[in-house]
Tab-separated table of C-alpha atoms and ligand atoms in Angstrom:
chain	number	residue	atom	x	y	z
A	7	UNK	CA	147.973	115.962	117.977
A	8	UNK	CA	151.071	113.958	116.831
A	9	UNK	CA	151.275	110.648	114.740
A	10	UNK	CA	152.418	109.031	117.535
A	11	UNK	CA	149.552	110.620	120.318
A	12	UNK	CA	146.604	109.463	117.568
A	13	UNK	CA	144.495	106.682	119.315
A	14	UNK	CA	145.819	103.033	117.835
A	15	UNK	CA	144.022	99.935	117.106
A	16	UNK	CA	144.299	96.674	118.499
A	17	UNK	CA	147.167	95.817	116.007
A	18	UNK	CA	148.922	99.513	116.848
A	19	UNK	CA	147.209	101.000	113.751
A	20	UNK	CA	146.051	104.284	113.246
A	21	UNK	CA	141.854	103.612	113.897
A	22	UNK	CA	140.538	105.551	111.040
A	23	UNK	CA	139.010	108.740	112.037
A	24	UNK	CA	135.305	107.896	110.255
A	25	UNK	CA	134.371	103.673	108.542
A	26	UNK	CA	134.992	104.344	105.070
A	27	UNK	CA	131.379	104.948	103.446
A	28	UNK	CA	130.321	102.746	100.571
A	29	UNK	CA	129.507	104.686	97.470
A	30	UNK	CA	126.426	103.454	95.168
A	31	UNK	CA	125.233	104.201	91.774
A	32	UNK	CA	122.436	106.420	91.833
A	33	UNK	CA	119.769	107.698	89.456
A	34	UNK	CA	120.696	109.370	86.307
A	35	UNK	CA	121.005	112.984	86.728
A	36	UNK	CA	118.164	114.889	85.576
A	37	UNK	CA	120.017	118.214	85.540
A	38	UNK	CA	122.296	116.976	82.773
A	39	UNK	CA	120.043	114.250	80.872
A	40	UNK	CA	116.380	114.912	80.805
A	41	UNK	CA	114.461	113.170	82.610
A	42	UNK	CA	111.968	112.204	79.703
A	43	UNK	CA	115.239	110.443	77.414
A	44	UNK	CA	115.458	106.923	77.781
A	45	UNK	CA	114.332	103.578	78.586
A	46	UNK	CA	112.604	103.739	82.495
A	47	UNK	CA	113.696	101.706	84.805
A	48	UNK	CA	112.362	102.636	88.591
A	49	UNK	CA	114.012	106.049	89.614
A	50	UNK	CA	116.310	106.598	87.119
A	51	UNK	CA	118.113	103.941	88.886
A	52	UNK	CA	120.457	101.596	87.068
A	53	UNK	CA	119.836	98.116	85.887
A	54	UNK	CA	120.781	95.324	87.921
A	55	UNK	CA	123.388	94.267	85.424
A	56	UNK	CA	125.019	97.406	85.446
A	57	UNK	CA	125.750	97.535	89.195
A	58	UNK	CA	127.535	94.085	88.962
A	59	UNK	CA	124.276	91.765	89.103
A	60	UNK	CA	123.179	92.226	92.698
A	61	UNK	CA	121.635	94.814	94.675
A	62	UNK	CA	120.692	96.429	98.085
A	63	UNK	CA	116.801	96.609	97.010
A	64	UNK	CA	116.125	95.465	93.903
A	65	UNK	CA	112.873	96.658	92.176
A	66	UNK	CA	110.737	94.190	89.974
A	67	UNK	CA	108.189	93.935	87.391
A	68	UNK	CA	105.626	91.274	87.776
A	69	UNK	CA	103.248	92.065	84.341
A	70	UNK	CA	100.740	89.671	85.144
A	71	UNK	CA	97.012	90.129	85.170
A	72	UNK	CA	95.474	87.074	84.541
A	73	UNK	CA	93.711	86.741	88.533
A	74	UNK	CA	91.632	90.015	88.056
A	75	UNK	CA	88.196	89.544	88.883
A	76	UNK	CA	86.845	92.446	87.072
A	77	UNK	CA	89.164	94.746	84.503
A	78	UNK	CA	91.941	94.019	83.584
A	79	UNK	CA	95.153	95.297	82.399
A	80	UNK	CA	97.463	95.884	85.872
A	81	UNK	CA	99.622	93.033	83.147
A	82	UNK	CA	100.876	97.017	82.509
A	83	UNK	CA	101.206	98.642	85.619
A	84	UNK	CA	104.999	97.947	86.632
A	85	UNK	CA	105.614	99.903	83.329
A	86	UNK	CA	103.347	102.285	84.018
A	87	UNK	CA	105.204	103.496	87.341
A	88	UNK	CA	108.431	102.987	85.693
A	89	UNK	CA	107.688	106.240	83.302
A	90	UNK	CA	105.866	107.990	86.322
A	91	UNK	CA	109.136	107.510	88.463
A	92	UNK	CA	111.080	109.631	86.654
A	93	UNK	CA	110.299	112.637	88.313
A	94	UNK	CA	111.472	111.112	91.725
A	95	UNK	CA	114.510	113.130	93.291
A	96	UNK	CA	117.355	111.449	94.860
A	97	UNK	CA	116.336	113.158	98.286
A	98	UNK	CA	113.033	112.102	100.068
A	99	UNK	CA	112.470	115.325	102.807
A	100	UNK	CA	109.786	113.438	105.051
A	101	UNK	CA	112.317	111.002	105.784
A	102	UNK	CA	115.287	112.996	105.616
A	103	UNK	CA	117.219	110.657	103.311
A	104	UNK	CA	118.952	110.005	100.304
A	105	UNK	CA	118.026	106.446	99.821
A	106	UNK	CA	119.727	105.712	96.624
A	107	UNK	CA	122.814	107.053	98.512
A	108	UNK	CA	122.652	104.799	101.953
A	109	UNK	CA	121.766	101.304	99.239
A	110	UNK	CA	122.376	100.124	96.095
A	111	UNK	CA	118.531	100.029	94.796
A	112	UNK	CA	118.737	98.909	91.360
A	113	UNK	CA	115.862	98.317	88.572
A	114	UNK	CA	116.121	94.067	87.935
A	115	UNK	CA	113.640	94.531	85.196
A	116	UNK	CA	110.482	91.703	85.353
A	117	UNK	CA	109.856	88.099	86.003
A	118	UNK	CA	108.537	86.676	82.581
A	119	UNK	CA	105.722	84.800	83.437
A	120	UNK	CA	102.941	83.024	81.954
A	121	UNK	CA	99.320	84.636	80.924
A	122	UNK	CA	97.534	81.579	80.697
A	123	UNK	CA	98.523	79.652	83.238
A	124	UNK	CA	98.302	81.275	86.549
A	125	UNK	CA	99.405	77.941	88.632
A	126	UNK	CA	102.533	78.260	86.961
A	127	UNK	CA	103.066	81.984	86.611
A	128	UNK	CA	102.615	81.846	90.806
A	129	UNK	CA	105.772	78.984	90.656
A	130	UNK	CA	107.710	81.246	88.274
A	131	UNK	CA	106.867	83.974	90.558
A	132	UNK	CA	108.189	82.080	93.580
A	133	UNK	CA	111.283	80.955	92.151
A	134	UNK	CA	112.295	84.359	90.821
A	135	UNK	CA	111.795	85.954	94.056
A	136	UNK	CA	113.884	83.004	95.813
A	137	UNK	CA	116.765	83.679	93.417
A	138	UNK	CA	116.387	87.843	94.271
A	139	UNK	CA	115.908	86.974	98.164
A	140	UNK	CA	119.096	84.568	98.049
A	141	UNK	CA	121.266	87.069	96.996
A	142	UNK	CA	120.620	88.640	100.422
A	143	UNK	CA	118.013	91.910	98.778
A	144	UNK	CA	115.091	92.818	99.768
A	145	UNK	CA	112.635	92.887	96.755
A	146	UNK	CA	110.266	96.138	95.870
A	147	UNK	CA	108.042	93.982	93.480
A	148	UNK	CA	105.748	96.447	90.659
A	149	UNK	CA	102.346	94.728	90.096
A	150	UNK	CA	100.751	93.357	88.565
A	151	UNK	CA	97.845	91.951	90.356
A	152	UNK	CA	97.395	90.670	93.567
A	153	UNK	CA	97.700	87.404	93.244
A	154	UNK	CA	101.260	87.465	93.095
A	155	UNK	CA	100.989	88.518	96.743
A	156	UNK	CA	101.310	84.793	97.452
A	157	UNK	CA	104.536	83.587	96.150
A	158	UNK	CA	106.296	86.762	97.139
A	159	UNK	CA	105.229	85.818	100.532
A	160	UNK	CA	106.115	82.499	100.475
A	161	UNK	CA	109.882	83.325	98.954
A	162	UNK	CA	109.948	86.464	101.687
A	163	UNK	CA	108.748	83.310	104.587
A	164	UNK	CA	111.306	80.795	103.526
A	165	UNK	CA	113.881	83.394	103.878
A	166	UNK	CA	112.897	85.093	107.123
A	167	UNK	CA	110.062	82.606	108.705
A	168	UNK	CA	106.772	83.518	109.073
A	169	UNK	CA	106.346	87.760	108.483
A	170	UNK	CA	104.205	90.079	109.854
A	171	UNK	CA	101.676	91.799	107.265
A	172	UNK	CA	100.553	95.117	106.769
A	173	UNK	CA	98.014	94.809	103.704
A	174	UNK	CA	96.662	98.285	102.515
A	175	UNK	CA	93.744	97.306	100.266
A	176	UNK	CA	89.957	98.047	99.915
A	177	UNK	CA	89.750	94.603	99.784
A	178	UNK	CA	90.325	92.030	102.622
A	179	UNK	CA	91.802	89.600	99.358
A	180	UNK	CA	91.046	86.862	102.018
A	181	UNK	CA	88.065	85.090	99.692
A	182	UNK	CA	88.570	81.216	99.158
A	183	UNK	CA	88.007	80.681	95.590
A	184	UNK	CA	86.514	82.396	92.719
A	185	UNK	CA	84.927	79.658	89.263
A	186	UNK	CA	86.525	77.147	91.648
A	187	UNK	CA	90.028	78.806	91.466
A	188	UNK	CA	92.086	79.222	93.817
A	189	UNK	CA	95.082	81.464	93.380
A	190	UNK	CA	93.277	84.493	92.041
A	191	UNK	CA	93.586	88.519	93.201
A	192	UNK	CA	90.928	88.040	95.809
A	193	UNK	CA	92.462	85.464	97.616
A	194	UNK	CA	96.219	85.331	98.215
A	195	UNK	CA	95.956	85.972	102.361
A	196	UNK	CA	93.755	83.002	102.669
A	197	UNK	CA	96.059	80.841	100.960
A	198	UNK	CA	99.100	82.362	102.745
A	199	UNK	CA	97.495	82.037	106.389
A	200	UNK	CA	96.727	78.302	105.220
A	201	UNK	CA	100.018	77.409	104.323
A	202	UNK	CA	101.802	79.459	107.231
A	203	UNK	CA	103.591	82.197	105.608
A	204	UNK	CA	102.381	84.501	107.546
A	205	UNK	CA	103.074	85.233	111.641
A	206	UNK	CA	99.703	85.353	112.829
A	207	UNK	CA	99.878	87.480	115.407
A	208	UNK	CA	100.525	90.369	113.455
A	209	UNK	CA	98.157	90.556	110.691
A	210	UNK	CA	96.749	94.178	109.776
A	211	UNK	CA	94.104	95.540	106.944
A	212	UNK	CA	94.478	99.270	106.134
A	213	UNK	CA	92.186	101.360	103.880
A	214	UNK	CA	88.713	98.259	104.118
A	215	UNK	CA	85.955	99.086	102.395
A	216	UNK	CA	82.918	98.740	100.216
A	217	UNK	CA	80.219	95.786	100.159
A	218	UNK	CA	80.981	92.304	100.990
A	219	UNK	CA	79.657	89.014	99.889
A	220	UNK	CA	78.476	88.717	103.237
A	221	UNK	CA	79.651	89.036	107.087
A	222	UNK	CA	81.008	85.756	107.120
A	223	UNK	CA	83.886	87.451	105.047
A	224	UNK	CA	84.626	89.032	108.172
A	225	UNK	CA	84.315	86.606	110.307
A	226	UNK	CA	86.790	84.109	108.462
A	227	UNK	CA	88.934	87.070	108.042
A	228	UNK	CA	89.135	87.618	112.028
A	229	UNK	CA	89.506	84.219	112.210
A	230	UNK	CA	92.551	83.766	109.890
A	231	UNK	CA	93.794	86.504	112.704
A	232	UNK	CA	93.539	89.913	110.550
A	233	UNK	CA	93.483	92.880	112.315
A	234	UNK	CA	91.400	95.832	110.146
A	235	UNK	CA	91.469	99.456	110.001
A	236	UNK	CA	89.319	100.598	107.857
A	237	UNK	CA	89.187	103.375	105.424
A	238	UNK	CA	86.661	105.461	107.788
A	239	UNK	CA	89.043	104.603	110.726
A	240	UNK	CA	92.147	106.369	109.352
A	241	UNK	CA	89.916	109.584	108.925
A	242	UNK	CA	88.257	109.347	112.171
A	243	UNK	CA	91.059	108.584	114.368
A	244	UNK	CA	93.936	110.064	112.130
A	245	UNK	CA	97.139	109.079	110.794
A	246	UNK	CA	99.276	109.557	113.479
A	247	UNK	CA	96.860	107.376	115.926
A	248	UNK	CA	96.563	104.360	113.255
A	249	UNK	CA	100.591	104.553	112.401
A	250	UNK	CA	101.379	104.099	116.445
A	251	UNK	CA	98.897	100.898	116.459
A	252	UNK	CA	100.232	99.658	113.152
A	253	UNK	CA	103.669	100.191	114.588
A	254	UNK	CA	102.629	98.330	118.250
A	255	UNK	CA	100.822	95.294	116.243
A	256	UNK	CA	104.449	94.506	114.050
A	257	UNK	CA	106.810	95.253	116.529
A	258	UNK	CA	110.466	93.794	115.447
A	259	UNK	CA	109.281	91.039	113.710
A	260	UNK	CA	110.212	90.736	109.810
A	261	UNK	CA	107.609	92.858	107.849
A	262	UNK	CA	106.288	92.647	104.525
A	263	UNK	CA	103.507	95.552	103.163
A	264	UNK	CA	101.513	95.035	100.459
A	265	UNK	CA	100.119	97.700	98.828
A	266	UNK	CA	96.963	97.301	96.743
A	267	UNK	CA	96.640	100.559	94.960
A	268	UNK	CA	92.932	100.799	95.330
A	269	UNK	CA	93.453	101.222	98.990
A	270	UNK	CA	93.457	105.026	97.407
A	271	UNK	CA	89.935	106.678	97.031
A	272	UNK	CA	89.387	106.421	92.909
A	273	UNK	CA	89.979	110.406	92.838
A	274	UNK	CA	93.811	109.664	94.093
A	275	UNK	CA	94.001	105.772	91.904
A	276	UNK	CA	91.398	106.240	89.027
A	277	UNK	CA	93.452	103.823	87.212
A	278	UNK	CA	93.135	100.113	88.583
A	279	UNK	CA	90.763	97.339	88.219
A	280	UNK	CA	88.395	97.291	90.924
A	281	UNK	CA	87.660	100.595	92.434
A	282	UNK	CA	85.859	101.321	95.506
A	283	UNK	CA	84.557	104.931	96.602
A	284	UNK	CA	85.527	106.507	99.817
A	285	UNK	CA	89.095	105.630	99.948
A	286	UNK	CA	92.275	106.648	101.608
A	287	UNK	CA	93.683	110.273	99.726
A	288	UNK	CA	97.255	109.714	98.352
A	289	UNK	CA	98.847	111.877	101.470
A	290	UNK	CA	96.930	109.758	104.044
A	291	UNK	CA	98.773	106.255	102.439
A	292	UNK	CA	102.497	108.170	102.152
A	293	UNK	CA	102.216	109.573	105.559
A	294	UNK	CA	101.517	106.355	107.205
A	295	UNK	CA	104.143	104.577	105.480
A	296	UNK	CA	106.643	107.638	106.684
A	297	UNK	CA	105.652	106.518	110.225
A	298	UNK	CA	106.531	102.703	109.510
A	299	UNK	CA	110.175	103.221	108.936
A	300	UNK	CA	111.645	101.974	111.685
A	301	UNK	CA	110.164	98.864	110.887
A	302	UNK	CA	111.884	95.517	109.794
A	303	UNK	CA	110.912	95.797	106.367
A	304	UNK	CA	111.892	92.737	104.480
A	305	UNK	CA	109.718	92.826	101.195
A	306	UNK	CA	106.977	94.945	99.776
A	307	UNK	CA	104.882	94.608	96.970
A	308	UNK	CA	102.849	97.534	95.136
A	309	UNK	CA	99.791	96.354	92.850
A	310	UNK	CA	97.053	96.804	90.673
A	311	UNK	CA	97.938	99.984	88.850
A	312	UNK	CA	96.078	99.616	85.762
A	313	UNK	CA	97.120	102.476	83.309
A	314	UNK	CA	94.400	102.078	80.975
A	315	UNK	CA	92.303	103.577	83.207
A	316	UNK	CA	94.188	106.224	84.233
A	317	UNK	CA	94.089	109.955	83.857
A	318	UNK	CA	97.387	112.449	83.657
A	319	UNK	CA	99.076	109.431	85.344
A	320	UNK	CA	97.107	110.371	88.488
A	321	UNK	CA	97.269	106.825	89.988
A	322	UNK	CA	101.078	105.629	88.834
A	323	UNK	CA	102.763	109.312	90.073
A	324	UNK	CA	100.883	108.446	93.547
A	325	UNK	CA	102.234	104.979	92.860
A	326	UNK	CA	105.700	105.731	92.197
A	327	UNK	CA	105.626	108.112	95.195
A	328	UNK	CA	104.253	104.836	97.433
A	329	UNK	CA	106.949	102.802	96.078
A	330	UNK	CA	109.927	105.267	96.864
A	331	UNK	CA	108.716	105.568	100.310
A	332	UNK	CA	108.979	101.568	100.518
A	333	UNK	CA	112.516	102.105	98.984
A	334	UNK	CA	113.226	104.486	101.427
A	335	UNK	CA	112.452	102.968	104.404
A	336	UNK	CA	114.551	99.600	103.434
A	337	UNK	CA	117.496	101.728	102.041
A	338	UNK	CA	117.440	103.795	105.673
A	339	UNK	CA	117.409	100.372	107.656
A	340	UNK	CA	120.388	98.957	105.715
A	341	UNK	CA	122.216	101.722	105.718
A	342	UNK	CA	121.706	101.353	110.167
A	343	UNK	CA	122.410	97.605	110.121
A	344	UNK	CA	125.679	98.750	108.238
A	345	UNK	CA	126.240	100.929	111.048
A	346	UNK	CA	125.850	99.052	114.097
A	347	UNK	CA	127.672	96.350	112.448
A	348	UNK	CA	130.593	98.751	112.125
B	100	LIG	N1	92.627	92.590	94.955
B	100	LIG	C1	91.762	93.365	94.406
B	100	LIG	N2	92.144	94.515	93.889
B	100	LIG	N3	90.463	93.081	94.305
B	100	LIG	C2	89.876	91.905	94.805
B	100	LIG	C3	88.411	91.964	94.459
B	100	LIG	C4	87.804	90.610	94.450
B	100	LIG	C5	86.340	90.631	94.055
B	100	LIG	O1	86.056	90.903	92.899
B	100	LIG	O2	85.509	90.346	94.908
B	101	LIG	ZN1	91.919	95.864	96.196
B	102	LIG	ZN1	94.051	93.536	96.582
């Protein structure tokens, strides 16, 4: 073919054979610098401010631990699966994809917030996650505990409208109040179906478990419009079954998954603050967030981790593996919405 045969544009330009693809800056390679030297950040991944101050996906610390019912420490966690991440290669198989090649997913370090004040660490929390979500990322947010669950939902809400929840927990974190407070790590759902943050109609529990204070915990829950699957469920009926039903129940809308790491038996997540026995194994959780991608995933949040009572960083590797799944699956949907925009 000729110069002059080559299809033209609509101005009588050559049309470019392939879109030019945008080139990121990805993790720091581990066959040159080892992966133990160095400050962590997520991945290997760069800072924020050394990728010009904005970001694809950014991923954030949230070292706050002051809602814990029980033990504490999860204050360390984001940390915790910082150092664990650095074994993470660029190139995630089960979802054949690079994701730190289709995004810019960049560590933006944590949101300084206060111990011992937890109205105003969940404002701090809020605002920080407005300024992230206004630059037009999605947020991966490191935990912390689950309290801060609620203002990342009511940032990812004023952004996108009411979203759609997947919650993996073995907790339904839908209590009222606990000494009379209200924003704690047992109750961030109720407060977020109260104030509307959340679409209604597409409410799921994943990974439910343990004693209750009662069936009326389930009946509010219901109520509030949760859908649960519990921990026995995903054994009985299998991953592939509760993925397609998780998958029907969200549909298009905009997502956000929270991931509570105790949703993971205490053999797979030893190291968090209030275990529960018979839990989801640390292949069960990956594999059914493999089968969400797809999904409009605006926001996630992984909490909880509480390395002080970890072992051999059992529960921050599976943590860091949970969290580049997450990364994945927003890095792969970009990367399409780039496409089909041309
Ligand atoms: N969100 C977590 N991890 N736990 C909530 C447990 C609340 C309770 O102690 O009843
Ligand atoms: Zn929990
Ligand atoms: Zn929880």
């Amino acid at each position: 073919m000729t110069a002059a045969d080559r299809p033209t544009g609509p101005r009588g330009t050559s049309a470019p054979a392939t879109p030019a693809q945008p080139s990121f800056r990805g993790p720091v390679d581990s066959s040159r610098v080892p992966r133990y030297a160095g400050p962590a950040t997520f991945a290997r991944l760069p800072r924020i401010d050394e990728v010009g101050g904005a970001a694809d996906v950014a991923v954030v610390g949230v070292p706050f631990d002051s809602g814990v019912s029980y033990r504490p420490g999860a204050r360390f966690g984001g940390n915790a699966i910082r150092e664990a991440s650095r074994l993470l290669r660029p190139y995630n198989p089960a979802q054949d994809a690079s994701p730190f090649a289709l995004a810019q997913v960049a560590d933006a370090g944590d949101i300084a917030v206060n111990p011992f004040d937890i109205n105003e660490a969940v404002e701090t929390v809020e605002a920080a996650a407005d300024g992230i979500l206004g630059t037009g990322a999605r947020m991966m947010t490191l935990g912390g505990d689950h309290t801060i669950a609620l203002p990342l939902l009511r940032a990812a809400a004023r952004r996108h409208g009411p979203v759609a929840l997947l919650h993996f927990d073995a907790h339904l974190d839908t209590w009222d109040t606990y000494f009379g407070a209200e924003y704690t790590h047992g109750t961030p759902f109720r407060r977020a179906v109260e104030e509307g943050v959340l679409d209604t109609s597409a409410l799921s529990h994943v990974g439910i478990r343990g004693p209750l204070y009662g069936r009326k915990d389930l009946d509010d829950d219901e109520k509030m419009g949760f859908g649960i699957v519990t921990s026995a469920d995903v054994m009985r009926r299998g991953v592939d079954e509760v993925t397609q039903q998780l998958r029907e129940r969200v549909g298009d809308r905009p997502l956000y998954i929270s991931v509570d790491i105790d949703v993971l038996d205490p053999a797979h997540a030893p190291g968090t603050g209030t275990p529960e026995a018979g839990g989801l194994t640390s292949r069960e959780l990956l594999e059914i967030l493999r089968g969400l991608a797809g999904c409009h995933l605006v926001s996630a949040d992984l909490v909880e981790v509480a390395p002080a009572y970890d072992h051999a960083e059992i529960t921050s590797v599976a943590a860091s593996h949970t969290a580049y799944e997450l990364t994945t699956i927003m890095a792969r949907q970009i990367a399409a919405g780039r496409e089909t925009q041309g």
